[in-house]
PDB file of C-alpha atoms and ligand atoms in Angstrom:
ATOM      1  CA  MET B  19      -0.915-104.825  55.481  1.00 53.00           C
ATOM      2  CA  GLN B  20       1.207-107.080  53.348  1.00 54.00           C
ATOM      3  CA  ASN B  21       4.855-106.305  52.901  1.00 53.00           C
ATOM      4  CA  ASN B  22       6.835-106.281  49.881  1.00 66.00           C
ATOM      5  CA  THR B  23      10.278-105.070  48.645  1.00 76.00           C
ATOM      6  CA  PHE B  24       9.104-101.932  46.879  1.00 88.00           C
ATOM      7  CA  SER B  25      11.375 -98.934  47.698  1.00 91.00           C
ATOM      8  CA  THR B  26       8.534 -96.691  47.835  1.00 93.00           C
ATOM      9  CA  LEU B  27       6.877 -94.670  50.655  1.00 94.00           C
ATOM     10  CA  PHE B  28       3.484 -95.854  50.135  1.00 97.00           C
ATOM     11  CA  VAL B  29       2.554 -96.533  46.800  1.00 98.00           C
ATOM     12  CA  GLY B  30       2.555-100.467  46.468  1.00 97.00           C
ATOM     13  CA  GLN B  31       3.415-100.967  49.994  1.00 96.00           C
ATOM     14  CA  ASN B  32       0.275-102.762  50.623  1.00 96.00           C
ATOM     15  CA  LEU B  33       0.179-105.119  47.787  1.00 96.00           C
ATOM     16  CA  ILE B  34      -2.667-107.758  47.298  1.00 96.00           C
ATOM     17  CA  ASN B  35      -2.038-110.201  44.810  1.00 97.00           C
ATOM     18  CA  LEU B  36      -5.082-112.003  43.497  1.00 98.00           C
ATOM     19  CA  LEU B  37      -5.074-115.355  41.455  1.00 98.00           C
ATOM     20  CA  ALA B  38      -8.378-114.411  39.583  1.00 98.00           C
ATOM     21  CA  VAL B  39     -10.975-111.680  39.809  1.00 98.00           C
ATOM     22  CA  ASP B  40     -13.498-110.172  37.182  1.00 98.00           C
ATOM     23  CA  SER B  41     -11.855-106.706  37.469  1.00 98.00           C
ATOM     24  CA  THR B  42      -9.311-105.317  39.960  1.00 98.00           C
ATOM     25  CA  ASN B  43     -11.155-101.972  39.843  1.00 98.00           C
ATOM     26  CA  ASN B  44     -14.412-103.674  40.914  1.00 98.00           C
ATOM     27  CA  PHE B  45     -12.465-105.478  43.612  1.00 97.00           C
ATOM     28  CA  LEU B  46     -11.104-102.269  45.024  1.00 97.00           C
ATOM     29  CA  LYS B  47     -14.281-100.510  44.849  1.00 97.00           C
ATOM     30  CA  ASN B  48     -15.677-103.349  46.978  1.00 96.00           C
ATOM     31  CA  LEU B  49     -13.031-103.106  49.375  1.00 96.00           C
ATOM     32  CA  LEU B  50     -13.353 -99.461  49.809  1.00 95.00           C
ATOM     33  CA  SER B  51     -17.129 -99.854  50.410  1.00 93.00           C
ATOM     34  CA  LYS B  52     -16.352-101.896  53.667  1.00 90.00           C
ATOM     35  CA  SER B  53     -15.928 -99.936  56.834  1.00 71.00           C
ATOM     36  CA  GLU B  54     -12.206-100.739  57.434  1.00 80.00           C
ATOM     37  CA  PRO B  55     -10.041 -97.931  56.078  1.00 89.00           C
ATOM     38  CA  LEU B  56      -7.633 -99.077  53.441  1.00 95.00           C
ATOM     39  CA  PRO B  57      -4.010 -97.308  53.300  1.00 96.00           C
ATOM     40  CA  GLU B  58      -3.517 -94.897  50.480  1.00 97.00           C
ATOM     41  CA  GLY B  59      -1.443 -96.590  48.026  1.00 98.00           C
ATOM     42  CA  THR B  60      -2.908 -99.974  48.167  1.00 97.00           C
ATOM     43  CA  VAL B  61      -2.450-101.974  45.078  1.00 98.00           C
ATOM     44  CA  ILE B  62      -4.705-104.929  43.769  1.00 98.00           C
ATOM     45  CA  MET B  63      -2.908-107.097  41.237  1.00 98.00           C
ATOM     46  CA  ALA B  64      -4.539-109.929  39.398  1.00 98.00           C
ATOM     47  CA  GLU B  65      -3.004-112.793  37.635  1.00 98.00           C
ATOM     48  CA  ASP B  66      -6.107-113.456  35.693  1.00 98.00           C
ATOM     49  CA  GLN B  67      -8.526-110.654  35.181  1.00 98.00           C
ATOM     50  CA  PHE B  68     -11.304-112.407  33.445  1.00 97.00           C
ATOM     51  CA  ALA B  69     -13.659-109.555  32.930  1.00 98.00           C
ATOM     52  CA  GLY B  70     -11.494-106.380  32.881  1.00 98.00           C
ATOM     53  CA  ARG B  71     -13.097-103.169  31.968  1.00 98.00           C
ATOM     54  CA  GLY B  72     -11.707-100.482  29.747  1.00 97.00           C
ATOM     55  CA  GLN B  73     -12.649 -96.896  28.733  1.00 94.00           C
ATOM     56  CA  GLN B  74     -16.036 -96.324  27.213  1.00 88.00           C
ATOM     57  CA  GLN B  75     -17.499 -99.546  28.272  1.00 91.00           C
ATOM     58  CA  ASN B  76     -15.036-101.526  26.296  1.00 94.00           C
ATOM     59  CA  SER B  77     -13.581-104.756  27.744  1.00 96.00           C
ATOM     60  CA  TRP B  78      -9.962-105.110  28.584  1.00 97.00           C
ATOM     61  CA  HIS B  79      -8.391-108.390  27.243  1.00 95.00           C
ATOM     62  CA  ALA B  80      -5.431-109.771  29.044  1.00 97.00           C
ATOM     63  CA  GLU B  81      -3.942-113.250  28.987  1.00 97.00           C
ATOM     64  CA  PRO B  82      -3.548-114.918  32.538  1.00 98.00           C
ATOM     65  CA  GLY B  83      -0.090-114.647  34.076  1.00 98.00           C
ATOM     66  CA  LYS B  84       1.421-112.722  31.193  1.00 98.00           C
ATOM     67  CA  ASN B  85       0.465-109.051  31.811  1.00 98.00           C
ATOM     68  CA  LEU B  86       0.175-106.336  34.377  1.00 98.00           C
ATOM     69  CA  THR B  87      -3.426-105.795  35.289  1.00 98.00           C
ATOM     70  CA  PHE B  88      -3.625-103.858  38.776  1.00 98.00           C
ATOM     71  CA  SER B  89      -5.635-100.977  40.529  1.00 98.00           C
ATOM     72  CA  LEU B  90      -4.232 -98.430  42.692  1.00 98.00           C
ATOM     73  CA  PHE B  91      -6.109 -96.646  45.478  1.00 98.00           C
ATOM     74  CA  LEU B  92      -5.169 -92.820  45.937  1.00 98.00           C
ATOM     75  CA  LYS B  93      -6.779 -89.941  47.852  1.00 97.00           C
ATOM     76  CA  PRO B  94      -6.119 -87.025  45.830  1.00 96.00           C
ATOM     77  CA  THR B  95      -8.380 -84.667  47.989  1.00 95.00           C
ATOM     78  CA  PHE B  96      -5.906 -81.701  47.348  1.00 94.00           C
ATOM     79  CA  LEU B  97      -6.920 -81.800  43.661  1.00 93.00           C
ATOM     80  CA  PRO B  98      -9.921 -79.414  42.835  1.00 90.00           C
ATOM     81  CA  LEU B  99     -12.532 -81.341  40.651  1.00 91.00           C
ATOM     82  CA  ASN B 100     -11.968 -79.239  37.608  1.00 90.00           C
ATOM     83  CA  GLN B 101      -8.269 -80.265  37.737  1.00 91.00           C
ATOM     84  CA  GLN B 102      -8.822 -83.980  38.015  1.00 92.00           C
ATOM     85  CA  PHE B 103      -7.307 -84.485  34.631  1.00 94.00           C
ATOM     86  CA  LEU B 104      -3.754 -83.549  36.164  1.00 95.00           C
ATOM     87  CA  LEU B 105      -4.100 -87.015  37.975  1.00 96.00           C
ATOM     88  CA  ASN B 106      -4.604 -88.619  34.510  1.00 96.00           C
ATOM     89  CA  MET B 107      -1.369 -86.843  33.283  1.00 97.00           C
ATOM     90  CA  ALA B 108       0.796 -87.736  36.346  1.00 97.00           C
ATOM     91  CA  ILE B 109      -0.165 -91.550  36.044  1.00 98.00           C
ATOM     92  CA  SER B 110       0.263 -91.690  32.204  1.00 98.00           C
ATOM     93  CA  ILE B 111       3.676 -89.984  32.487  1.00 98.00           C
ATOM     94  CA  ALA B 112       4.778 -92.309  35.327  1.00 98.00           C
ATOM     95  CA  ILE B 113       3.949 -95.425  33.214  1.00 98.00           C
ATOM     96  CA  ASN B 114       5.880 -93.893  30.125  1.00 98.00           C
ATOM     97  CA  ASN B 115       8.853 -93.113  32.534  1.00 98.00           C
ATOM     98  CA  ALA B 116       8.774 -96.603  33.854  1.00 98.00           C
ATOM     99  CA  LEU B 117       8.547 -98.263  30.362  1.00 98.00           C
ATOM    100  CA  SER B 118      11.146 -96.013  28.820  1.00 98.00           C
ATOM    101  CA  VAL B 119      13.817 -98.138  30.562  1.00 97.00           C
ATOM    102  CA  TYR B 120      12.879-101.225  28.347  1.00 97.00           C
ATOM    103  CA  LEU B 121      11.878 -98.979  25.314  1.00 98.00           C
ATOM    104  CA  PRO B 122      13.897 -95.892  25.167  1.00 97.00           C
ATOM    105  CA  LYS B 123      12.251 -94.906  21.688  1.00 97.00           C
ATOM    106  CA  GLY B 124       8.889 -95.103  20.391  1.00 98.00           C
ATOM    107  CA  LEU B 125       6.666 -94.474  23.544  1.00 98.00           C
ATOM    108  CA  SER B 126       3.993 -91.766  23.618  1.00 98.00           C
ATOM    109  CA  ILE B 127       0.768 -91.136  25.368  1.00 98.00           C
ATOM    110  CA  LYS B 128      -2.280 -91.083  23.068  1.00 96.00           C
ATOM    111  CA  TRP B 129      -4.717 -88.479  24.576  1.00 95.00           C
ATOM    112  CA  PRO B 130      -6.208 -88.863  27.213  1.00 94.00           C
ATOM    113  CA  ASN B 131      -4.150 -91.777  28.582  1.00 92.00           C
ATOM    114  CA  ASP B 132      -3.331 -94.676  26.283  1.00 96.00           C
ATOM    115  CA  ILE B 133       0.059 -95.994  26.379  1.00 98.00           C
ATOM    116  CA  TYR B 134       1.339 -96.197  22.728  1.00 98.00           C
ATOM    117  CA  PHE B 135       4.437 -97.752  21.152  1.00 98.00           C
ATOM    118  CA  ASN B 136       4.739 -96.355  17.699  1.00 97.00           C
ATOM    119  CA  HIS B 137       1.316 -96.811  16.336  1.00 95.00           C
ATOM    120  CA  GLN B 138       0.007 -99.478  18.578  1.00 97.00           C
ATOM    121  CA  LYS B 139      -1.511 -99.667  21.967  1.00 97.00           C
ATOM    122  CA  LEU B 140       0.754-101.039  24.797  1.00 98.00           C
ATOM    123  CA  GLY B 141      -1.665-100.218  27.598  1.00 98.00           C
ATOM    124  CA  GLY B 142      -4.351 -98.178  28.978  1.00 98.00           C
ATOM    125  CA  VAL B 143      -5.659 -96.504  32.132  1.00 98.00           C
ATOM    126  CA  LEU B 144      -9.102 -96.441  33.583  1.00 98.00           C
ATOM    127  CA  ILE B 145      -9.531 -93.988  36.414  1.00 97.00           C
ATOM    128  CA  GLU B 146     -12.710 -94.020  38.551  1.00 97.00           C
ATOM    129  CA  ASN B 147     -12.974 -91.205  41.097  1.00 94.00           C
ATOM    130  CA  ALA B 148     -15.418 -91.026  43.931  1.00 93.00           C
ATOM    131  CA  ILE B 149     -16.487 -87.248  44.335  1.00 93.00           C
ATOM    132  CA  MET B 150     -17.384 -85.591  47.779  1.00 90.00           C
ATOM    133  CA  GLY B 151     -18.298 -81.931  47.381  1.00 90.00           C
ATOM    134  CA  ASN B 152     -15.666 -80.147  45.543  1.00 87.00           C
ATOM    135  CA  THR B 153     -12.994 -82.909  45.998  1.00 89.00           C
ATOM    136  CA  ILE B 154     -11.954 -86.384  44.892  1.00 92.00           C
ATOM    137  CA  LYS B 155     -12.399 -88.597  47.979  1.00 92.00           C
ATOM    138  CA  ASN B 156     -11.159 -91.688  46.484  1.00 95.00           C
ATOM    139  CA  ALA B 157      -9.327 -92.459  43.122  1.00 97.00           C
ATOM    140  CA  ILE B 158      -9.187 -95.990  41.553  1.00 98.00           C
ATOM    141  CA  ILE B 159      -6.483 -96.123  39.133  1.00 98.00           C
ATOM    142  CA  GLY B 160      -6.839 -99.122  36.985  1.00 98.00           C
ATOM    143  CA  ILE B 161      -3.900 -99.935  34.757  1.00 98.00           C
ATOM    144  CA  GLY B 162      -3.650-102.607  32.094  1.00 98.00           C
ATOM    145  CA  LEU B 163      -0.367-103.062  30.283  1.00 98.00           C
ATOM    146  CA  ASN B 164       0.461-105.777  27.826  1.00 98.00           C
ATOM    147  CA  ILE B 165       3.909-107.198  28.823  1.00 98.00           C
ATOM    148  CA  ASN B 166       4.663-110.870  28.049  1.00 98.00           C
ATOM    149  CA  GLN B 167       1.852-111.876  25.759  1.00 98.00           C
ATOM    150  CA  PRO B 168       3.149-113.147  22.603  1.00 97.00           C
ATOM    151  CA  THR B 169      -0.106-112.879  20.429  1.00 97.00           C
ATOM    152  CA  PHE B 170      -3.367-111.143  20.667  1.00 97.00           C
ATOM    153  CA  PRO B 171      -7.041-112.068  19.321  1.00 95.00           C
ATOM    154  CA  GLU B 172      -7.416-111.350  15.659  1.00 95.00           C
ATOM    155  CA  GLU B 173      -9.574-108.233  16.138  1.00 94.00           C
ATOM    156  CA  LEU B 174      -6.770-106.624  18.324  1.00 94.00           C
ATOM    157  CA  SER B 175      -3.713-107.940  16.515  1.00 92.00           C
ATOM    158  CA  THR B 176      -2.990-104.790  14.484  1.00 94.00           C
ATOM    159  CA  LYS B 177      -4.043-102.283  17.131  1.00 95.00           C
ATOM    160  CA  ALA B 178      -2.517-103.837  20.196  1.00 97.00           C
ATOM    161  CA  THR B 179       1.339-104.720  20.911  1.00 98.00           C
ATOM    162  CA  SER B 180       3.170-106.090  23.969  1.00 98.00           C
ATOM    163  CA  LEU B 181       6.665-105.677  25.297  1.00 98.00           C
ATOM    164  CA  TYR B 182       7.512-109.289  24.394  1.00 98.00           C
ATOM    165  CA  GLN B 183       6.370-108.566  20.820  1.00 98.00           C
ATOM    166  CA  ILE B 184       8.564-105.570  20.673  1.00 98.00           C
ATOM    167  CA  LEU B 185      11.616-106.937  22.690  1.00 98.00           C
ATOM    168  CA  GLN B 186      11.216-110.662  22.021  1.00 97.00           C
ATOM    169  CA  GLU B 187      11.910-111.479  25.457  1.00 97.00           C
ATOM    170  CA  ASN B 188      10.149-111.758  28.730  1.00 98.00           C
ATOM    171  CA  VAL B 189      10.078-109.084  31.245  1.00 97.00           C
ATOM    172  CA  ASN B 190       9.817-109.545  35.245  1.00 97.00           C
ATOM    173  CA  LEU B 191       6.386-108.393  36.003  1.00 97.00           C
ATOM    174  CA  HIS B 192       7.007-107.816  39.799  1.00 96.00           C
ATOM    175  CA  LYS B 193      10.094-105.781  38.935  1.00 96.00           C
ATOM    176  CA  LEU B 194       8.205-103.688  36.401  1.00 97.00           C
ATOM    177  CA  LEU B 195       5.314-103.136  38.886  1.00 98.00           C
ATOM    178  CA  ALA B 196       7.833-101.828  41.453  1.00 97.00           C
ATOM    179  CA  GLU B 197       9.296 -99.354  38.876  1.00 97.00           C
ATOM    180  CA  ILE B 198       5.887 -98.247  37.828  1.00 98.00           C
ATOM    181  CA  CYS B 199       4.721 -97.617  41.489  1.00 98.00           C
ATOM    182  CA  SER B 200       7.899 -95.879  42.301  1.00 97.00           C
ATOM    183  CA  GLN B 201       7.423 -93.292  39.198  1.00 98.00           C
ATOM    184  CA  ILE B 202       3.667 -92.998  40.109  1.00 98.00           C
ATOM    185  CA  GLU B 203       4.724 -92.027  43.610  1.00 98.00           C
ATOM    186  CA  SER B 204       7.190 -89.531  42.515  1.00 97.00           C
ATOM    187  CA  LEU B 205       4.657 -87.927  39.910  1.00 97.00           C
ATOM    188  CA  TYR B 206       1.822 -88.053  42.435  1.00 97.00           C
ATOM    189  CA  LEU B 207       4.175 -85.998  44.979  1.00 96.00           C
ATOM    190  CA  GLN B 208       4.821 -83.652  42.271  1.00 94.00           C
ATOM    191  CA  LEU B 209       1.184 -82.992  41.735  1.00 95.00           C
ATOM    192  CA  LYS B 210       0.555 -82.494  45.557  1.00 94.00           C
ATOM    193  CA  ALA B 211       3.295 -79.992  45.548  1.00 93.00           C
ATOM    194  CA  ASN B 212       1.429 -78.005  43.088  1.00 88.00           C
ATOM    195  CA  ASN B 213       3.975 -78.519  40.318  1.00 85.00           C
ATOM    196  CA  TYR B 214       1.381 -78.256  37.432  1.00 91.00           C
ATOM    197  CA  THR B 215       3.265 -76.327  34.996  1.00 92.00           C
ATOM    198  CA  LEU B 216       6.049 -78.881  34.638  1.00 92.00           C
ATOM    199  CA  LEU B 217       3.711 -81.865  34.695  1.00 94.00           C
ATOM    200  CA  MET B 218       1.676 -80.318  31.969  1.00 95.00           C
ATOM    201  CA  GLN B 219       4.616 -79.609  29.906  1.00 95.00           C
ATOM    202  CA  ASN B 220       6.051 -83.145  30.404  1.00 96.00           C
ATOM    203  CA  TYR B 221       2.570 -84.573  29.342  1.00 97.00           C
ATOM    204  CA  VAL B 222       2.340 -82.548  26.209  1.00 97.00           C
ATOM    205  CA  ASP B 223       5.889 -83.392  25.095  1.00 97.00           C
ATOM    206  CA  LYS B 224       4.975 -87.021  25.454  1.00 97.00           C
ATOM    207  CA  LEU B 225       1.734 -86.832  23.374  1.00 97.00           C
ATOM    208  CA  TYR B 226       1.146 -89.062  20.436  1.00 96.00           C
ATOM    209  CA  LYS B 227       1.109 -86.992  17.170  1.00 95.00           C
ATOM    210  CA  ILE B 228       1.745 -83.697  18.742  1.00 97.00           C
ATOM    211  CA  ASN B 229       2.135 -81.007  16.274  1.00 96.00           C
ATOM    212  CA  GLU B 230       1.689 -83.445  13.421  1.00 95.00           C
ATOM    213  CA  THR B 231      -1.232 -83.080  10.737  1.00 94.00           C
ATOM    214  CA  SER B 232      -3.520 -85.924  11.670  1.00 94.00           C
ATOM    215  CA  LEU B 233      -7.143 -87.210  10.711  1.00 94.00           C
ATOM    216  CA  PHE B 234      -9.918 -86.820  13.076  1.00 94.00           C
ATOM    217  CA  ARG B 235     -13.742 -87.596  13.034  1.00 93.00           C
ATOM    218  CA  GLN B 236     -16.383 -85.377  14.646  1.00 91.00           C
ATOM    219  CA  ASN B 237     -19.998 -86.068  14.035  1.00 90.00           C
ATOM    220  CA  GLY B 238     -19.199 -88.185  11.111  1.00 91.00           C
ATOM    221  CA  GLU B 239     -17.209 -85.623   9.513  1.00 93.00           C
ATOM    222  CA  VAL B 240     -13.570 -86.570   8.691  1.00 94.00           C
ATOM    223  CA  PHE B 241     -11.169 -83.583   8.853  1.00 94.00           C
ATOM    224  CA  GLU B 242      -7.388 -82.715   9.009  1.00 95.00           C
ATOM    225  CA  GLY B 243      -5.925 -81.074  12.115  1.00 96.00           C
ATOM    226  CA  MET B 244      -3.005 -80.926  14.342  1.00 96.00           C
ATOM    227  CA  ILE B 245      -2.908 -81.513  18.177  1.00 96.00           C
ATOM    228  CA  THR B 246      -1.005 -78.506  19.826  1.00 97.00           C
ATOM    229  CA  GLY B 247      -1.760 -79.377  23.559  1.00 96.00           C
ATOM    230  CA  VAL B 248      -4.351 -79.949  26.337  1.00 96.00           C
ATOM    231  CA  THR B 249      -5.985 -77.757  28.816  1.00 93.00           C
ATOM    232  CA  THR B 250      -5.724 -78.137  32.611  1.00 86.00           C
ATOM    233  CA  THR B 251      -9.136 -79.709  32.427  1.00 91.00           C
ATOM    234  CA  GLY B 252      -7.884 -82.321  29.937  1.00 93.00           C
ATOM    235  CA  LEU B 253      -9.560 -80.819  26.602  1.00 96.00           C
ATOM    236  CA  LEU B 254      -7.544 -81.505  23.589  1.00 96.00           C
ATOM    237  CA  ASN B 255      -6.400 -78.595  21.476  1.00 97.00           C
ATOM    238  CA  VAL B 256      -6.776 -79.149  17.954  1.00 97.00           C
ATOM    239  CA  VAL B 257      -5.828 -76.459  15.268  1.00 97.00           C
ATOM    240  CA  ARG B 258      -7.924 -76.864  12.074  1.00 94.00           C
ATOM    241  CA  ASP B 259      -7.795 -74.410   9.364  1.00 92.00           C
ATOM    242  CA  ASN B 260      -5.738 -71.890  11.376  1.00 94.00           C
ATOM    243  CA  GLU B 261      -8.090 -72.065  14.412  1.00 95.00           C
ATOM    244  CA  THR B 262      -7.744 -73.788  17.768  1.00 96.00           C
ATOM    245  CA  SER B 263     -10.790 -75.893  18.990  1.00 94.00           C
ATOM    246  CA  GLN B 264     -11.003 -77.758  22.354  1.00 96.00           C
ATOM    247  CA  TYR B 265     -12.615 -81.196  22.327  1.00 94.00           C
ATOM    248  CA  ASN B 266     -13.319 -83.421  25.207  1.00 91.00           C
ATOM    249  CA  PHE B 267     -12.963 -87.273  25.109  1.00 85.00           C
ATOM    250  CA  LYS B 268     -16.361 -88.142  23.542  1.00 83.00           C
ATOM    251  CA  GLU B 269     -16.500 -85.355  21.034  1.00 90.00           C
ATOM    252  CA  ILE B 270     -13.698 -86.250  18.811  1.00 90.00           C
ATOM    253  CA  GLU B 271     -12.253 -89.506  17.335  1.00 88.00           C
ATOM    254  CA  PHE B 272      -8.559 -89.808  16.293  1.00 86.00           C
ATOM    255  CA  LEU B 273      -8.316 -91.770  13.164  1.00 86.00           C
ATOM    256  CA  ASN B 274      -5.406 -94.142  12.991  1.00 68.00           C
ATOM    257  CA  SER B 275      -3.365 -93.043  10.211  1.00 58.00           C
ATOM    258  CA  LYS B 276       0.414 -94.090  10.222  1.00 54.00           C
TER     259      LYS B 276
HETATM  260  C1  BTN N 328      -8.493 -98.721  28.285  1.00 66.41           C
HETATM  261  O1  BTN N 328      -9.598 -98.861  27.819  1.00 66.41           O
HETATM  262  O2  BTN N 328      -7.473 -98.284  27.678  1.00 66.41           O
HETATM  263  C2  BTN N 328      -8.462 -98.730  29.803  1.00 66.41           C
HETATM  264  C3  BTN N 328      -7.881-100.116  30.260  1.00 66.41           C
HETATM  265  C4  BTN N 328      -7.820-100.342  31.748  1.00 66.41           C
HETATM  266  C5  BTN N 328      -7.476-101.844  32.045  1.00 66.41           C
HETATM  267  C6  BTN N 328      -7.279-101.982  33.424  1.00 66.41           C
HETATM  268  S1  BTN N 328      -6.758-103.559  33.966  1.00 66.41           S
HETATM  269  C7  BTN N 328      -6.970-103.235  35.570  1.00 66.41           C
HETATM  270  C8  BTN N 328      -7.976-102.440  35.890  1.00 66.41           C
HETATM  271  N1  BTN N 328      -9.234-103.259  36.119  1.00 66.41           N
HETATM  272  C9  BTN N 328     -10.130-103.208  35.122  1.00 66.41           C
HETATM  273  O3  BTN N 328     -11.083-103.786  35.053  1.00 66.41           O
HETATM  274  N2  BTN N 328      -9.662-102.262  34.205  1.00 66.41           N
HETATM  275  C10 BTN N 328      -8.468-101.742  34.583  1.00 66.41           C
END
């Protein structure tokens, strides 16, 4: 177990810092498949993640040494399978809370768990759960945040942003990681204590474009609708022509309109 200065009980207390790795999620998955037990709260961080993975088989781009790319190991065995989205909620709220110290305005969570500043993506979360029976045995929480990266490849330049682009100054990566770990621990303990209602309210309050008319696409059809909330199972509630429908991640596409 490696020691560090984080003021948490367990999240980030075992911190493994890698110079280069394909993906911190892959590294953590391999570590878990070995017989030695790994302490809950272990964080694998990489300076250079050269084959990072994103949602929906996308890749995750991060300039070496300038960003936060890390994976956290949790054991949310107390969470029934049909409520696993609550973990996504807790993690995205925690990241938002930690970043709000640097960005008091403009942060939001784009459903399901993209971290947004105004209309651009500041970070993303890839949670990979190992299921046993009706519970989540292991959760690998992969987090990628654009921090001190000054520019992005052309195809990302209008969609992505970084703390550096917003603040015009560098942020200490280790300090920010400590703040995120502390927030995650507090939200995770809230989840463990069954404080679901508060958590859901907090998540919905932070949702990008909540209660605003927006454009969506479903099966090739573009329509106007309004996000009004989410269900505990993570479905998005969208009101269209005075009727509420529920969508899962793959069913609906949010069209970026400012
Ligand atoms: C997304 O598509 O928005 C999710 C991005 C998740 C990226 C992080 S970086 C650390 C961890 N390791 C990976 O390979 N992916 C996640």
